[in-house]
Tab-separated table of C-alpha atoms in Angstrom:
chain	number	residue	atom	x	y	z
A	8	MET	CA	61.362	-54.730	-38.396
A	9	ASN	CA	59.059	-53.489	-41.129
A	10	THR	CA	56.082	-53.583	-38.710
A	11	ASP	CA	57.808	-51.283	-36.244
A	12	ARG	CA	58.523	-48.727	-38.918
A	13	LYS	CA	54.879	-48.767	-40.011
A	14	GLU	CA	53.613	-48.034	-36.474
A	15	GLU	CA	56.052	-45.179	-36.073
A	16	SER	CA	54.947	-43.640	-39.345
A	17	MET	CA	51.326	-43.519	-38.109
A	18	THR	CA	52.162	-41.129	-35.268
A	19	VAL	CA	49.734	-38.127	-35.251
A	20	GLN	CA	51.517	-34.847	-35.915
A	21	TRP	CA	49.774	-31.626	-34.783
A	22	PRO	CA	50.159	-28.911	-37.429
A	23	TYR	CA	50.334	-26.004	-34.940
A	24	ASP	CA	52.232	-24.984	-31.867
A	25	ASP	CA	50.329	-22.315	-29.902
A	26	GLY	CA	51.341	-23.209	-26.394
A	27	SER	CA	48.555	-25.793	-25.912
A	28	PRO	CA	49.348	-28.946	-23.942
A	29	ASP	CA	51.326	-31.553	-25.848
A	30	GLU	CA	49.276	-34.495	-27.056
A	31	THR	CA	50.692	-38.011	-26.808
A	32	PRO	CA	51.155	-39.658	-30.201
A	33	THR	CA	48.642	-42.296	-31.122
A	34	SER	CA	49.200	-45.438	-32.995
A	35	ALA	CA	47.228	-46.674	-35.958
A	36	GLY	CA	43.529	-47.279	-35.275
A	37	GLU	CA	43.319	-44.948	-32.270
A	38	GLU	CA	41.441	-41.663	-32.253
A	39	PRO	CA	42.923	-38.683	-30.385
A	40	THR	CA	40.625	-37.543	-27.569
A	41	LEU	CA	40.125	-33.841	-26.861
A	42	GLU	CA	37.814	-32.188	-24.362
A	43	THR	CA	35.349	-30.071	-26.331
A	44	PRO	CA	34.454	-26.492	-25.337
A	45	ALA	CA	30.909	-27.668	-24.666
A	46	GLN	CA	32.182	-30.172	-22.145
A	47	GLU	CA	34.307	-27.550	-20.451
A	48	GLU	CA	31.326	-25.186	-20.321
A	49	ASP	CA	29.159	-27.881	-18.765
A	50	ASN	CA	31.755	-28.514	-16.090
A	51	VAL	CA	31.923	-24.813	-15.250
A	52	GLU	CA	28.280	-23.823	-15.559
A	53	ALA	CA	26.710	-26.669	-13.581
A	54	PRO	CA	27.751	-25.451	-10.125
A	55	THR	CA	27.148	-21.827	-11.141
A	56	GLY	CA	23.600	-22.633	-12.156
A	57	GLN	CA	22.993	-24.293	-8.822
A	58	THR	CA	24.281	-21.240	-6.979
A	59	ARG	CA	22.026	-18.942	-8.978
A	60	ARG	CA	18.992	-21.077	-8.239
A	61	ARG	CA	19.764	-20.961	-4.520
A	62	LYS	CA	20.085	-17.155	-4.628
A	63	LYS	CA	16.796	-16.850	-6.473
A	64	LYS	CA	15.102	-19.041	-3.894
A	65	ASN	CA	16.423	-16.851	-1.084
A	66	ALA	CA	15.221	-13.696	-2.836
A	67	VAL	CA	11.714	-15.109	-3.164
A	68	GLY	CA	11.727	-16.104	0.494
A	69	SER	CA	12.711	-12.581	1.542
A	70	ALA	CA	9.915	-11.073	-0.521
A	71	SER	CA	7.387	-13.410	1.077
A	72	ARG	CA	8.470	-12.383	4.553
A	73	GLU	CA	8.159	-8.727	3.582
A	74	GLN	CA	4.653	-9.325	2.256
A	75	ARG	CA	3.622	-11.142	5.415
A	76	ARG	CA	4.910	-8.266	7.515
A	77	LYS	CA	2.953	-5.765	5.387
A	78	PHE	CA	-0.245	-7.810	5.680
A	79	LYS	CA	0.199	-7.976	9.439
A	80	ASP	CA	0.676	-4.200	9.672
A	81	ILE	CA	-2.460	-3.580	7.615
A	82	ALA	CA	-4.479	-5.963	9.770
A	83	LEU	CA	-3.306	-4.294	12.989
A	84	LYS	CA	-4.044	-0.834	11.585
A	85	ALA	CA	-7.521	-1.956	10.487
A	86	ILE	CA	-8.232	-3.194	14.028
A	87	GLN	CA	-7.047	0.106	15.468
A	88	LEU	CA	-9.298	2.051	13.094
A	89	TYR	CA	-12.236	-0.274	13.786
A	90	GLU	CA	-11.961	0.544	17.484
A	91	ALA	CA	-11.794	4.302	16.807
A	92	ALA	CA	-14.801	6.610	16.832
A	93	PRO	CA	-16.718	6.887	13.537
A	94	LEU	CA	-15.957	10.620	13.391
A	95	SER	CA	-12.235	9.886	13.659
A	96	ARG	CA	-12.496	7.438	10.779
A	97	ASP	CA	-14.312	10.077	8.731
A	98	TYR	CA	-11.515	12.532	9.392
A	99	VAL	CA	-8.906	9.921	8.482
A	100	ALA	CA	-10.712	9.457	5.149
A	101	ILE	CA	-10.581	13.241	4.612
A	102	GLU	CA	-6.861	13.251	5.348
A	103	LEU	CA	-6.235	10.372	2.930
A	104	GLY	CA	-8.477	11.875	0.270
A	105	ILE	CA	-10.739	8.843	-0.157
A	106	LYS	CA	-14.507	8.474	0.133
A	107	SER	CA	-14.640	5.213	2.082
A	108	SER	CA	-14.273	5.293	5.859
A	109	ARG	CA	-14.263	1.514	6.270
A	110	PRO	CA	-11.373	0.456	8.553
A	111	GLU	CA	-9.873	-1.965	6.037
A	112	ASP	CA	-9.956	0.592	3.207
A	113	LEU	CA	-8.388	3.237	5.415
A	114	ALA	CA	-5.667	0.839	6.594
A	115	ILE	CA	-4.741	-0.219	3.067
A	116	GLU	CA	-4.651	3.372	1.829
A	117	ALA	CA	-2.650	4.571	4.820
A	118	LEU	CA	0.024	1.882	4.584
A	119	THR	CA	0.373	1.417	0.835
A	120	THR	CA	0.222	4.995	-0.453
A	121	THR	CA	2.832	7.712	-0.057
A	122	ARG	CA	1.171	10.938	1.064
A	123	GLU	CA	2.842	14.072	-0.230
A	124	MET	CA	0.451	16.458	1.530
A	125	SER	CA	-1.376	16.521	4.845
A	126	PRO	CA	-4.381	18.830	4.477
A	127	LEU	CA	-5.718	18.226	7.979
A	128	GLY	CA	-2.216	18.578	9.357
A	129	ASP	CA	-1.908	21.971	7.647
A	130	ILE	CA	-5.291	23.064	8.958
A	131	LEU	CA	-4.446	21.893	12.479
A	132	ALA	CA	-1.149	23.789	12.380
A	133	MET	CA	-2.793	27.052	11.260
A	134	TYR	CA	-6.302	27.329	12.663
A	135	THR	CA	-5.269	28.833	16.032
A	136	HIS	CA	-2.998	31.478	14.465
A	137	ASP	CA	-4.055	34.989	13.550
A	138	LYS	CA	-5.195	35.705	10.012
A	139	PHE	CA	-2.025	37.444	8.904
A	140	ASP	CA	0.200	34.513	9.910
A	141	ILE	CA	-2.144	32.065	8.186
A	142	LEU	CA	-2.148	34.211	5.051
A	143	MET	CA	1.663	34.276	4.956
A	144	GLU	CA	1.712	30.503	5.368
A	145	LEU	CA	-0.747	29.990	2.538
A	146	VAL	CA	0.987	32.395	0.172
A	147	GLY	CA	3.997	30.088	0.305
A	148	LYS	CA	1.926	27.121	-0.910
A	149	ASN	CA	1.113	26.293	-4.517
A	150	ARG	CA	-2.235	25.990	-6.256
A	151	GLU	CA	-2.447	22.221	-5.781
A	152	GLU	CA	-1.876	22.548	-2.041
A	153	HIS	CA	-4.560	25.244	-1.830
A	154	ARG	CA	-7.018	22.972	-3.623
A	155	THR	CA	-6.233	20.027	-1.337
A	156	ILE	CA	-6.759	22.122	1.794
A	157	TRP	CA	-9.954	23.572	0.320
A	158	ASN	CA	-11.371	20.106	-0.345
A	159	ALA	CA	-10.600	19.095	3.246
A	160	LEU	CA	-12.311	22.229	4.559
A	161	LYS	CA	-15.390	21.429	2.484
A	162	ALA	CA	-15.448	17.890	3.881
A	163	LEU	CA	-15.220	19.348	7.400
A	164	GLY	CA	-18.156	21.647	6.657
A	165	ALA	CA	-15.994	24.745	7.030
A	166	ALA	CA	-16.325	25.813	3.382
A	167	ASP	CA	-19.007	25.787	0.703
A	168	ASP	CA	-18.872	24.144	-2.704
A	169	THR	CA	-17.741	27.238	-4.593
A	170	PRO	CA	-14.432	26.817	-6.429
A	171	LEU	CA	-11.349	28.624	-5.269
A	172	PRO	CA	-10.436	31.857	-7.093
A	173	ALA	CA	-7.872	31.383	-9.845
A	174	ASP	CA	-5.552	33.950	-8.331
A	175	GLU	CA	-3.361	32.326	-5.660
A	176	ARG	CA	-3.359	35.351	-3.363
A	177	GLU	CA	-7.118	35.635	-3.557
A	178	SER	CA	-7.547	31.909	-2.948
A	179	ALA	CA	-5.264	32.254	0.083
A	180	ARG	CA	-7.563	34.924	1.533
A	181	VAL	CA	-10.607	32.683	1.016
A	182	LEU	CA	-8.780	29.835	2.729
A	183	VAL	CA	-7.911	32.062	5.684
A	184	ASP	CA	-11.574	32.766	6.359
A	185	ALA	CA	-12.460	29.064	6.232
A	186	ILE	CA	-9.546	27.957	8.390
A	187	THR	CA	-10.228	30.504	11.122
A	188	SER	CA	-13.814	29.240	11.321
A	189	ILE	CA	-12.569	25.903	12.735
A	190	ASP	CA	-13.396	25.666	16.443
A	191	SER	CA	-11.328	24.038	19.164
A	192	ASP	CA	-13.524	20.919	19.350
A	193	THR	CA	-12.999	20.257	15.650
A	194	GLY	CA	-9.297	20.872	16.121
A	195	THR	CA	-9.202	18.260	18.869
A	196	ASP	CA	-11.047	15.765	16.653
A	197	ILE	CA	-8.569	16.399	13.824
A	198	ALA	CA	-5.649	15.792	16.155
A	199	THR	CA	-7.203	12.515	17.348
A	200	ALA	CA	-7.708	11.345	13.786
A	201	LEU	CA	-4.154	12.177	12.752
A	202	ASP	CA	-2.833	10.196	15.710
A	203	LEU	CA	-4.376	7.104	14.128
A	204	LEU	CA	-2.073	7.485	11.150
A	205	ASP	CA	1.154	7.603	13.137
C-alpha cells in the first residue's frame, strides 16, 4: 500500500493552464516528451523548401528558353542582313547610330537595343514634302532630335561637317535644306534599309 502512494505522489503537475493539450501524468523515472518548436518547424518547412526549389528550377528553365529564342532571332536577322546589299547595311548602321555594318553587329544592335528615334525614318517621311511643311515638322522636334537627324544626313552625304546652329529655329532651316537635297533613289534605298529592321 505504501508503494502505491509513492507512485501517485510522483505524478507530474503542470504549473499553467493556457489551453494547451493535457499531458498524461508520468510515473517516477519517466521523462515527459514534448515536441519542440524546432521539430514543428522542420515538419512544416521541409515540403515548403521542396516547392520553392521546384519553382526556382522552372523559372531558370523559362529564362533559358527565352534566351534561346533571342539567340535564334539574332541569328536569323544576321542572315537576312548578310544577304542584303552592302549599301542597305550601311544605311541600317546609320539608322542604328553605330559605325559597324557587319551583319552580326547590326543584328545584335537591332534586337537588343530600344530605339527612341528613327532618323532615317524621319528623313524618309519628310524629304518629298515642300520646305514649309518640313520646317513645321522640324520646329516641333527638340535639339537632340535635330542633332540625330543631322548626323544621319552627314552619313548620307547630304550635309557637311559643320555643327548645327544653337538656335532651334535656325537649325531647323539648315535641316530643311539638307533634307530636300535627298533624291528619289536615295529615298528608295532608305526605305529598303528600314524594311530590314521590321
